[in-house]
Amino acid sequence: MEQLSAGRKLDRAFEELGKEKTLSFELDLDTDVTSLKALDAQSDPAPGEEMPEEAAKLISGARIAVTMQSRKPIDESAQKDLIGMAMKISSPDGGLAEYRVIGETAYMRADMATLGKMTGTPLPAAAQLPPQAGAIRKLLAGKWVKFRTKEMEKSGAWSPKGPAPAPSLNTRTQQKLVAALREVVAREVRFKTADGPDGTEHVTATAPFRTLVTKLFGEMRPLVKDLPPGMELPTDKDLKDAPDTDVKADFTLRGGELDKMRVDLAGLAEDTKVRKLGLTLRMGHGTRPTVPAGATELDLNELMQGFVPGPAAGDALDLPQDQL
């Protein structure tokens, strides 16, 4: 009875989220520098390509906050229904990057100096660019810039040769996927409930990783024809070497609504040096994305042509395009 009760409580909590037209959440990578460096070593990087210490420090303390606003309930929405979106990436020392889309206008700003150090590719300081660099100079200085998304498409930044918006699933396919995944979760996941402080309730879900993902992808394969072109699913053979250790997710419910979720992934690393590795999701009250004040219009011709001679110019100007 507890198994059915706990699973149903989670179902209802996620159903309530899907009914919202505005949704906000914050995602934390719950890890430390030692664990990240150990994971990097497992990938056997070439000499000189190991994860920089600065990058490990920033990633271990990074937080991603996201807000989405739609004309329809979230679980019925496609890309065309979204009327506002905001994403902010932060470190313990402050904001790293922020991106918003309100209607047909996109806004962005970033701490380019810190991101340059993290990636090992230092960027020129804003003062090194001539005044006519305009919004590009503002961007390097960490100020808000803005551009029209349709103009970006016309400029070629989202041309067939460049990045393109990812095709979205139609509502019917989304519903089929959710139904298939729920069926697997009901069969393979073990649930347990416990009372928490301040009237909260904790639901713990546990399942062997390889078994769970193999079953999940198995249920998804009959729907491949309805998925976006180019989306390939791993085969059972691809997954046979995945660790089959238990993965545990802890859900905190407050008044029947999802308040927080944490997934512990350290066991999947199969390395004793990876002691702390998890994802924490905190739900927030939906807040409408707003237009930032003082954003400078970004001239897309300037962005494509560049102002700084030499390789550093290309590096500096490629980064904003990648973020778009």
mmCIF file with all atom_site columns, C-alpha atoms in Angstrom, residues 31-218:
data_model
loop_
_atom_site.group_PDB
_atom_site.id
_atom_site.type_symbol
_atom_site.label_atom_id
_atom_site.label_alt_id
_atom_site.label_comp_id
_atom_site.label_asym_id
_atom_site.label_entity_id
_atom_site.label_seq_id
_atom_site.pdbx_PDB_ins_code
_atom_site.Cartn_x
_atom_site.Cartn_y
_atom_site.Cartn_z
_atom_site.occupancy
_atom_site.B_iso_or_equiv
_atom_site.pdbx_formal_charge
_atom_site.auth_seq_id
_atom_site.auth_comp_id
_atom_site.auth_asym_id
_atom_site.auth_atom_id
_atom_site.pdbx_PDB_model_num
ATOM 1   C CA . THR A 1 31  ? 29.671 18.222 -5.684  1.00 0.00 ? 31  THR A CA 1
ATOM 2   C CA . ASP A 1 32  ? 33.209 19.320 -4.768  1.00 0.00 ? 32  ASP A CA 1
ATOM 3   C CA . VAL A 1 33  ? 36.518 19.979 -6.509  1.00 0.00 ? 33  VAL A CA 1
ATOM 4   C CA . THR A 1 34  ? 38.042 16.601 -5.572  1.00 0.00 ? 34  THR A CA 1
ATOM 5   C CA . SER A 1 35  ? 35.089 14.664 -7.017  1.00 0.00 ? 35  SER A CA 1
ATOM 6   C CA . LEU A 1 36  ? 35.084 16.704 -10.246 1.00 0.00 ? 36  LEU A CA 1
ATOM 7   C CA . LYS A 1 37  ? 38.825 16.237 -10.745 1.00 0.00 ? 37  LYS A CA 1
ATOM 8   C CA . ALA A 1 38  ? 38.429 12.494 -10.175 1.00 0.00 ? 38  ALA A CA 1
ATOM 9   C CA . LEU A 1 39  ? 35.622 12.332 -12.756 1.00 0.00 ? 39  LEU A CA 1
ATOM 10  C CA . ASP A 1 40  ? 37.772 14.274 -15.202 1.00 0.00 ? 40  ASP A CA 1
ATOM 11  C CA . ALA A 1 41  ? 40.670 11.846 -14.659 1.00 0.00 ? 41  ALA A CA 1
ATOM 12  C CA . GLN A 1 42  ? 38.341 8.921  -15.488 1.00 0.00 ? 42  GLN A CA 1
ATOM 13  C CA . SER A 1 43  ? 37.840 10.367 -18.982 1.00 0.00 ? 43  SER A CA 1
ATOM 14  C CA . ASP A 1 44  ? 41.632 10.068 -19.530 1.00 0.00 ? 44  ASP A CA 1
ATOM 15  C CA . PRO A 1 45  ? 42.206 13.615 -20.865 1.00 0.00 ? 45  PRO A CA 1
ATOM 16  C CA . ALA A 1 46  ? 45.274 14.321 -22.992 1.00 0.00 ? 46  ALA A CA 1
ATOM 17  C CA . PRO A 1 47  ? 48.215 16.008 -21.231 1.00 0.00 ? 47  PRO A CA 1
ATOM 18  C CA . GLY A 1 48  ? 47.447 19.693 -20.774 1.00 0.00 ? 48  GLY A CA 1
ATOM 19  C CA . GLU A 1 49  ? 43.701 19.195 -21.307 1.00 0.00 ? 49  GLU A CA 1
ATOM 20  C CA . GLU A 1 50  ? 42.842 18.301 -17.710 1.00 0.00 ? 50  GLU A CA 1
ATOM 21  C CA . MET A 1 51  ? 40.075 20.278 -16.049 1.00 0.00 ? 51  MET A CA 1
ATOM 22  C CA . PRO A 1 52  ? 41.568 23.541 -14.713 1.00 0.00 ? 52  PRO A CA 1
ATOM 23  C CA . GLU A 1 53  ? 41.359 24.031 -10.958 1.00 0.00 ? 53  GLU A CA 1
ATOM 24  C CA . GLU A 1 54  ? 39.500 27.305 -11.531 1.00 0.00 ? 54  GLU A CA 1
ATOM 25  C CA . ALA A 1 55  ? 36.867 25.544 -13.634 1.00 0.00 ? 55  ALA A CA 1
ATOM 26  C CA . ALA A 1 56  ? 36.369 22.814 -11.005 1.00 0.00 ? 56  ALA A CA 1
ATOM 27  C CA . LYS A 1 57  ? 35.852 25.461 -8.307  1.00 0.00 ? 57  LYS A CA 1
ATOM 28  C CA . LEU A 1 58  ? 33.286 27.354 -10.354 1.00 0.00 ? 58  LEU A CA 1
ATOM 29  C CA . ILE A 1 59  ? 31.368 24.251 -11.465 1.00 0.00 ? 59  ILE A CA 1
ATOM 30  C CA . SER A 1 60  ? 31.249 22.784 -7.963  1.00 0.00 ? 60  SER A CA 1
ATOM 31  C CA . GLY A 1 61  ? 29.503 25.896 -6.668  1.00 0.00 ? 61  GLY A CA 1
ATOM 32  C CA . ALA A 1 62  ? 27.373 26.667 -9.728  1.00 0.00 ? 62  ALA A CA 1
ATOM 33  C CA . ARG A 1 63  ? 23.624 27.225 -9.578  1.00 0.00 ? 63  ARG A CA 1
ATOM 34  C CA . ILE A 1 64  ? 21.199 27.492 -12.496 1.00 0.00 ? 64  ILE A CA 1
ATOM 35  C CA . ALA A 1 65  ? 17.924 29.354 -11.998 1.00 0.00 ? 65  ALA A CA 1
ATOM 36  C CA . VAL A 1 66  ? 15.227 29.038 -14.673 1.00 0.00 ? 66  VAL A CA 1
ATOM 37  C CA . THR A 1 67  ? 11.822 30.639 -15.137 1.00 0.00 ? 67  THR A CA 1
ATOM 38  C CA . MET A 1 68  ? 9.412  29.793 -17.974 1.00 0.00 ? 68  MET A CA 1
ATOM 39  C CA . GLN A 1 69  ? 6.145  31.509 -18.847 1.00 0.00 ? 69  GLN A CA 1
ATOM 40  C CA . SER A 1 70  ? 3.654  30.064 -21.331 1.00 0.00 ? 70  SER A CA 1
ATOM 41  C CA . ARG A 1 71  ? 0.251  30.897 -22.785 1.00 0.00 ? 71  ARG A CA 1
ATOM 42  C CA . LYS A 1 72  ? -0.832 27.343 -21.935 1.00 0.00 ? 72  LYS A CA 1
ATOM 43  C CA . PRO A 1 73  ? -0.221 25.037 -18.969 1.00 0.00 ? 73  PRO A CA 1
ATOM 44  C CA . ILE A 1 74  ? 3.400  23.829 -19.032 1.00 0.00 ? 74  ILE A CA 1
ATOM 45  C CA . ASP A 1 75  ? 2.528  20.197 -19.751 1.00 0.00 ? 75  ASP A CA 1
ATOM 46  C CA . GLU A 1 76  ? 0.536  21.273 -22.848 1.00 0.00 ? 76  GLU A CA 1
ATOM 47  C CA . SER A 1 77  ? 3.077  23.777 -24.140 1.00 0.00 ? 77  SER A CA 1
ATOM 48  C CA . ALA A 1 78  ? 5.313  23.632 -27.187 1.00 0.00 ? 78  ALA A CA 1
ATOM 49  C CA . GLN A 1 79  ? 8.133  26.056 -28.072 1.00 0.00 ? 79  GLN A CA 1
ATOM 50  C CA . LYS A 1 80  ? 5.715  28.418 -29.858 1.00 0.00 ? 80  LYS A CA 1
ATOM 51  C CA . ASP A 1 81  ? 3.626  28.794 -26.689 1.00 0.00 ? 81  ASP A CA 1
ATOM 52  C CA . LEU A 1 82  ? 6.469  30.198 -24.567 1.00 0.00 ? 82  LEU A CA 1
ATOM 53  C CA . ILE A 1 83  ? 6.194  33.973 -24.132 1.00 0.00 ? 83  ILE A CA 1
ATOM 54  C CA . GLY A 1 84  ? 8.978  34.469 -21.610 1.00 0.00 ? 84  GLY A CA 1
ATOM 55  C CA . MET A 1 85  ? 12.059 32.650 -20.383 1.00 0.00 ? 85  MET A CA 1
ATOM 56  C CA . ALA A 1 86  ? 14.910 33.571 -18.054 1.00 0.00 ? 86  ALA A CA 1
ATOM 57  C CA . MET A 1 87  ? 18.022 31.606 -17.104 1.00 0.00 ? 87  MET A CA 1
ATOM 58  C CA . LYS A 1 88  ? 20.791 32.676 -14.729 1.00 0.00 ? 88  LYS A CA 1
ATOM 59  C CA . ILE A 1 89  ? 24.011 30.793 -13.967 1.00 0.00 ? 89  ILE A CA 1
ATOM 60  C CA . SER A 1 90  ? 25.676 31.823 -10.713 1.00 0.00 ? 90  SER A CA 1
ATOM 61  C CA . SER A 1 91  ? 28.715 30.914 -8.622  1.00 0.00 ? 91  SER A CA 1
ATOM 62  C CA . PRO A 1 92  ? 29.316 31.626 -4.923  1.00 0.00 ? 92  PRO A CA 1
ATOM 63  C CA . ASP A 1 93  ? 31.068 34.838 -6.024  1.00 0.00 ? 93  ASP A CA 1
ATOM 64  C CA . GLY A 1 94  ? 28.152 36.126 -8.126  1.00 0.00 ? 94  GLY A CA 1
ATOM 65  C CA . GLY A 1 95  ? 26.481 35.823 -11.508 1.00 0.00 ? 95  GLY A CA 1
ATOM 66  C CA . LEU A 1 96  ? 28.324 34.169 -14.413 1.00 0.00 ? 96  LEU A CA 1
ATOM 67  C CA . ALA A 1 97  ? 25.785 34.507 -17.206 1.00 0.00 ? 97  ALA A CA 1
ATOM 68  C CA . GLU A 1 98  ? 22.170 35.496 -17.661 1.00 0.00 ? 98  GLU A CA 1
ATOM 69  C CA . TYR A 1 99  ? 19.852 35.102 -20.626 1.00 0.00 ? 99  TYR A CA 1
ATOM 70  C CA . ARG A 1 100 ? 16.230 36.172 -21.090 1.00 0.00 ? 100 ARG A CA 1
ATOM 71  C CA . VAL A 1 101 ? 13.730 36.009 -23.927 1.00 0.00 ? 101 VAL A CA 1
ATOM 72  C CA . ILE A 1 102 ? 10.674 38.239 -23.735 1.00 0.00 ? 102 ILE A CA 1
ATOM 73  C CA . GLY A 1 103 ? 8.452  37.979 -26.808 1.00 0.00 ? 103 GLY A CA 1
ATOM 74  C CA . GLU A 1 104 ? 10.740 38.310 -29.838 1.00 0.00 ? 104 GLU A CA 1
ATOM 75  C CA . THR A 1 105 ? 13.625 40.025 -28.021 1.00 0.00 ? 105 THR A CA 1
ATOM 76  C CA . ALA A 1 106 ? 16.530 38.242 -26.321 1.00 0.00 ? 106 ALA A CA 1
ATOM 77  C CA . TYR A 1 107 ? 18.701 39.797 -23.606 1.00 0.00 ? 107 TYR A CA 1
ATOM 78  C CA . MET A 1 108 ? 22.038 38.575 -22.307 1.00 0.00 ? 108 MET A CA 1
ATOM 79  C CA . ARG A 1 109 ? 24.973 39.506 -20.110 1.00 0.00 ? 109 ARG A CA 1
ATOM 80  C CA . ALA A 1 110 ? 27.948 37.546 -18.787 1.00 0.00 ? 110 ALA A CA 1
ATOM 81  C CA . ASP A 1 111 ? 31.061 37.807 -16.651 1.00 0.00 ? 111 ASP A CA 1
ATOM 82  C CA . MET A 1 112 ? 33.352 37.295 -19.632 1.00 0.00 ? 112 MET A CA 1
ATOM 83  C CA . ALA A 1 113 ? 36.583 37.609 -17.641 1.00 0.00 ? 113 ALA A CA 1
ATOM 84  C CA . THR A 1 114 ? 35.614 34.804 -15.247 1.00 0.00 ? 114 THR A CA 1
ATOM 85  C CA . LEU A 1 115 ? 34.284 32.590 -18.048 1.00 0.00 ? 115 LEU A CA 1
ATOM 86  C CA . GLY A 1 116 ? 37.525 33.132 -19.970 1.00 0.00 ? 116 GLY A CA 1
ATOM 87  C CA . LYS A 1 117 ? 39.580 31.975 -16.982 1.00 0.00 ? 117 LYS A CA 1
ATOM 88  C CA . MET A 1 118 ? 37.325 28.971 -16.461 1.00 0.00 ? 118 MET A CA 1
ATOM 89  C CA . THR A 1 119 ? 37.668 27.793 -20.059 1.00 0.00 ? 119 THR A CA 1
ATOM 90  C CA . GLY A 1 120 ? 41.371 28.604 -20.268 1.00 0.00 ? 120 GLY A CA 1
ATOM 91  C CA . THR A 1 121 ? 40.720 31.097 -23.100 1.00 0.00 ? 121 THR A CA 1
ATOM 92  C CA . PRO A 1 122 ? 41.262 34.637 -21.774 1.00 0.00 ? 122 PRO A CA 1
ATOM 93  C CA . LEU A 1 123 ? 39.110 37.245 -23.496 1.00 0.00 ? 123 LEU A CA 1
ATOM 94  C CA . PRO A 1 124 ? 40.091 40.849 -24.246 1.00 0.00 ? 124 PRO A CA 1
ATOM 95  C CA . ALA A 1 125 ? 39.022 43.481 -21.722 1.00 0.00 ? 125 ALA A CA 1
ATOM 96  C CA . ALA A 1 126 ? 36.282 45.882 -22.789 1.00 0.00 ? 126 ALA A CA 1
ATOM 97  C CA . ALA A 1 127 ? 38.771 48.778 -22.624 1.00 0.00 ? 127 ALA A CA 1
ATOM 98  C CA . GLN A 1 128 ? 40.854 47.107 -25.363 1.00 0.00 ? 128 GLN A CA 1
ATOM 99  C CA . LEU A 1 129 ? 38.041 47.492 -27.891 1.00 0.00 ? 129 LEU A CA 1
ATOM 100 C CA . PRO A 1 130 ? 37.515 50.764 -29.789 1.00 0.00 ? 130 PRO A CA 1
ATOM 101 C CA . PRO A 1 131 ? 34.455 52.887 -28.912 1.00 0.00 ? 131 PRO A CA 1
ATOM 102 C CA . GLN A 1 132 ? 32.771 51.913 -32.182 1.00 0.00 ? 132 GLN A CA 1
ATOM 103 C CA . ALA A 1 133 ? 32.601 48.327 -30.916 1.00 0.00 ? 133 ALA A CA 1
ATOM 104 C CA . GLY A 1 134 ? 29.353 49.453 -29.271 1.00 0.00 ? 134 GLY A CA 1
ATOM 105 C CA . ALA A 1 135 ? 27.333 46.655 -27.730 1.00 0.00 ? 135 ALA A CA 1
ATOM 106 C CA . ILE A 1 136 ? 30.170 44.143 -28.047 1.00 0.00 ? 136 ILE A CA 1
ATOM 107 C CA . ARG A 1 137 ? 32.220 46.334 -25.738 1.00 0.00 ? 137 ARG A CA 1
ATOM 108 C CA . LYS A 1 138 ? 29.248 46.459 -23.335 1.00 0.00 ? 138 LYS A CA 1
ATOM 109 C CA . LEU A 1 139 ? 28.967 42.676 -23.468 1.00 0.00 ? 139 LEU A CA 1
ATOM 110 C CA . LEU A 1 140 ? 32.643 42.208 -22.571 1.00 0.00 ? 140 LEU A CA 1
ATOM 111 C CA . ALA A 1 141 ? 32.120 44.655 -19.697 1.00 0.00 ? 141 ALA A CA 1
ATOM 112 C CA . GLY A 1 142 ? 29.321 42.479 -18.308 1.00 0.00 ? 142 GLY A CA 1
ATOM 113 C CA . LYS A 1 143 ? 26.464 44.805 -19.302 1.00 0.00 ? 143 LYS A CA 1
ATOM 114 C CA . TRP A 1 144 ? 23.100 43.836 -20.766 1.00 0.00 ? 144 TRP A CA 1
ATOM 115 C CA . VAL A 1 145 ? 22.777 43.648 -24.565 1.00 0.00 ? 145 VAL A CA 1
ATOM 116 C CA . LYS A 1 146 ? 19.690 42.776 -26.592 1.00 0.00 ? 146 LYS A CA 1
ATOM 117 C CA . PHE A 1 147 ? 18.778 41.607 -30.088 1.00 0.00 ? 147 PHE A CA 1
ATOM 118 C CA . ARG A 1 148 ? 15.720 40.564 -32.070 1.00 0.00 ? 148 ARG A CA 1
ATOM 119 C CA . THR A 1 149 ? 15.532 36.790 -32.456 1.00 0.00 ? 149 THR A CA 1
ATOM 120 C CA . LYS A 1 150 ? 14.102 37.073 -35.984 1.00 0.00 ? 150 LYS A CA 1
ATOM 121 C CA . GLU A 1 151 ? 17.004 39.327 -37.011 1.00 0.00 ? 151 GLU A CA 1
ATOM 122 C CA . MET A 1 152 ? 19.399 36.725 -35.643 1.00 0.00 ? 152 MET A CA 1
ATOM 123 C CA . GLU A 1 153 ? 17.799 34.136 -37.921 1.00 0.00 ? 153 GLU A CA 1
ATOM 124 C CA . LYS A 1 154 ? 18.108 36.472 -40.928 1.00 0.00 ? 154 LYS A CA 1
ATOM 125 C CA . SER A 1 155 ? 21.738 37.268 -40.092 1.00 0.00 ? 155 SER A CA 1
ATOM 126 C CA . GLY A 1 156 ? 22.730 33.620 -40.526 1.00 0.00 ? 156 GLY A CA 1
ATOM 127 C CA . ALA A 1 157 ? 23.621 32.939 -36.874 1.00 0.00 ? 157 ALA A CA 1
ATOM 128 C CA . TRP A 1 158 ? 20.737 30.447 -36.913 1.00 0.00 ? 158 TRP A CA 1
ATOM 129 C CA . SER A 1 159 ? 21.169 29.479 -40.555 1.00 0.00 ? 159 SER A CA 1
ATOM 130 C CA . PRO A 1 160 ? 21.307 25.858 -41.784 1.00 0.00 ? 160 PRO A CA 1
ATOM 131 C CA . LYS A 1 161 ? 25.106 26.091 -41.473 1.00 0.00 ? 161 LYS A CA 1
ATOM 132 C CA . GLY A 1 162 ? 24.924 27.246 -37.886 1.00 0.00 ? 162 GLY A CA 1
ATOM 133 C CA . PRO A 1 163 ? 23.015 26.363 -34.694 1.00 0.00 ? 163 PRO A CA 1
ATOM 134 C CA . ALA A 1 164 ? 19.263 26.087 -35.093 1.00 0.00 ? 164 ALA A CA 1
ATOM 135 C CA . PRO A 1 165 ? 16.479 26.019 -32.522 1.00 0.00 ? 165 PRO A CA 1
ATOM 136 C CA . ALA A 1 166 ? 15.846 22.436 -31.465 1.00 0.00 ? 166 ALA A CA 1
ATOM 137 C CA . PRO A 1 167 ? 12.593 20.966 -32.787 1.00 0.00 ? 167 PRO A CA 1
ATOM 138 C CA . SER A 1 168 ? 10.078 20.351 -30.031 1.00 0.00 ? 168 SER A CA 1
ATOM 139 C CA . LEU A 1 169 ? 7.807  17.393 -29.342 1.00 0.00 ? 169 LEU A CA 1
ATOM 140 C CA . ASN A 1 170 ? 4.139  17.756 -30.116 1.00 0.00 ? 170 ASN A CA 1
ATOM 141 C CA . THR A 1 171 ? 1.704  17.474 -27.222 1.00 0.00 ? 171 THR A CA 1
ATOM 142 C CA . ARG A 1 172 ? 0.456  13.995 -28.166 1.00 0.00 ? 172 ARG A CA 1
ATOM 143 C CA . THR A 1 173 ? 4.010  12.575 -28.306 1.00 0.00 ? 173 THR A CA 1
ATOM 144 C CA . GLN A 1 174 ? 4.795  14.193 -24.954 1.00 0.00 ? 174 GLN A CA 1
ATOM 145 C CA . GLN A 1 175 ? 1.757  12.503 -23.422 1.00 0.00 ? 175 GLN A CA 1
ATOM 146 C CA . LYS A 1 176 ? 2.779  9.106  -24.867 1.00 0.00 ? 176 LYS A CA 1
ATOM 147 C CA . LEU A 1 177 ? 6.294  9.489  -23.459 1.00 0.00 ? 177 LEU A CA 1
ATOM 148 C CA . VAL A 1 178 ? 5.031  10.463 -20.019 1.00 0.00 ? 178 VAL A CA 1
ATOM 149 C CA . ALA A 1 179 ? 2.658  7.484  -19.949 1.00 0.00 ? 179 ALA A CA 1
ATOM 150 C CA . ALA A 1 180 ? 5.443  5.082  -20.988 1.00 0.00 ? 180 ALA A CA 1
ATOM 151 C CA . LEU A 1 181 ? 7.897  6.464  -18.440 1.00 0.00 ? 181 LEU A CA 1
ATOM 152 C CA . ARG A 1 182 ? 5.338  6.330  -15.652 1.00 0.00 ? 182 ARG A CA 1
ATOM 153 C CA . GLU A 1 183 ? 4.718  2.670  -16.391 1.00 0.00 ? 183 GLU A CA 1
ATOM 154 C CA . VAL A 1 184 ? 8.444  1.864  -16.095 1.00 0.00 ? 184 VAL A CA 1
ATOM 155 C CA . VAL A 1 185 ? 8.794  3.867  -12.887 1.00 0.00 ? 185 VAL A CA 1
ATOM 156 C CA . ALA A 1 186 ? 5.808  2.048  -11.358 1.00 0.00 ? 186 ALA A CA 1
ATOM 157 C CA . ARG A 1 187 ? 7.433  -1.333 -12.145 1.00 0.00 ? 187 ARG A CA 1
ATOM 158 C CA . GLU A 1 188 ? 11.095 -0.674 -11.381 1.00 0.00 ? 188 GLU A CA 1
ATOM 159 C CA . VAL A 1 189 ? 11.271 2.008  -8.683  1.00 0.00 ? 189 VAL A CA 1
ATOM 160 C CA . ARG A 1 190 ? 10.911 1.318  -4.960  1.00 0.00 ? 190 ARG A CA 1
ATOM 161 C CA . PHE A 1 191 ? 9.235  4.084  -2.932  1.00 0.00 ? 191 PHE A CA 1
ATOM 162 C CA . LYS A 1 192 ? 9.280  4.936  0.754   1.00 0.00 ? 192 LYS A CA 1
ATOM 163 C CA . THR A 1 193 ? 7.692  7.820  2.652   1.00 0.00 ? 193 THR A CA 1
ATOM 164 C CA . ALA A 1 194 ? 8.559  9.578  5.911   1.00 0.00 ? 194 ALA A CA 1
ATOM 165 C CA . ASP A 1 195 ? 7.400  12.701 7.711   1.00 0.00 ? 195 ASP A CA 1
ATOM 166 C CA . GLY A 1 196 ? 9.767  15.689 7.689   1.00 0.00 ? 196 GLY A CA 1
ATOM 167 C CA . PRO A 1 197 ? 10.040 18.935 9.680   1.00 0.00 ? 197 PRO A CA 1
ATOM 168 C CA . ASP A 1 198 ? 7.586  21.842 9.330   1.00 0.00 ? 198 ASP A CA 1
ATOM 169 C CA . GLY A 1 199 ? 4.819  19.659 7.962   1.00 0.00 ? 199 GLY A CA 1
ATOM 170 C CA . THR A 1 200 ? 6.826  18.399 4.973   1.00 0.00 ? 200 THR A CA 1
ATOM 171 C CA . GLU A 1 201 ? 6.804  14.848 3.677   1.00 0.00 ? 201 GLU A CA 1
ATOM 172 C CA . HIS A 1 202 ? 9.765  12.984 2.190   1.00 0.00 ? 202 HIS A CA 1
ATOM 173 C CA . VAL A 1 203 ? 9.426  10.413 -0.565  1.00 0.00 ? 203 VAL A CA 1
ATOM 174 C CA . THR A 1 204 ? 12.496 8.326  -1.401  1.00 0.00 ? 204 THR A CA 1
ATOM 175 C CA . ALA A 1 205 ? 12.695 6.573  -4.772  1.00 0.00 ? 205 ALA A CA 1
ATOM 176 C CA . THR A 1 206 ? 15.374 3.913  -5.350  1.00 0.00 ? 206 THR A CA 1
ATOM 177 C CA . ALA A 1 207 ? 16.191 1.863  -8.463  1.00 0.00 ? 207 ALA A CA 1
ATOM 178 C CA . PRO A 1 208 ? 19.195 0.082  -10.061 1.00 0.00 ? 208 PRO A CA 1
ATOM 179 C CA . PHE A 1 209 ? 20.553 2.517  -12.663 1.00 0.00 ? 209 PHE A CA 1
ATOM 180 C CA . ARG A 1 210 ? 21.269 0.173  -15.613 1.00 0.00 ? 210 ARG A CA 1
ATOM 181 C CA . THR A 1 211 ? 17.976 -1.661 -15.233 1.00 0.00 ? 211 THR A CA 1
ATOM 182 C CA . LEU A 1 212 ? 16.027 1.574  -15.003 1.00 0.00 ? 212 LEU A CA 1
ATOM 183 C CA . VAL A 1 213 ? 17.569 3.346  -18.020 1.00 0.00 ? 213 VAL A CA 1
ATOM 184 C CA . THR A 1 214 ? 17.428 0.155  -20.142 1.00 0.00 ? 214 THR A CA 1
ATOM 185 C CA . LYS A 1 215 ? 13.711 -0.210 -19.439 1.00 0.00 ? 215 LYS A CA 1
ATOM 186 C CA . LEU A 1 216 ? 13.071 3.510  -19.973 1.00 0.00 ? 216 LEU A CA 1
ATOM 187 C CA . PHE A 1 217 ? 14.726 3.587  -23.397 1.00 0.00 ? 217 PHE A CA 1
ATOM 188 C CA . GLY A 1 218 ? 13.021 0.307  -24.274 1.00 0.00 ? 218 GLY A CA 1
#
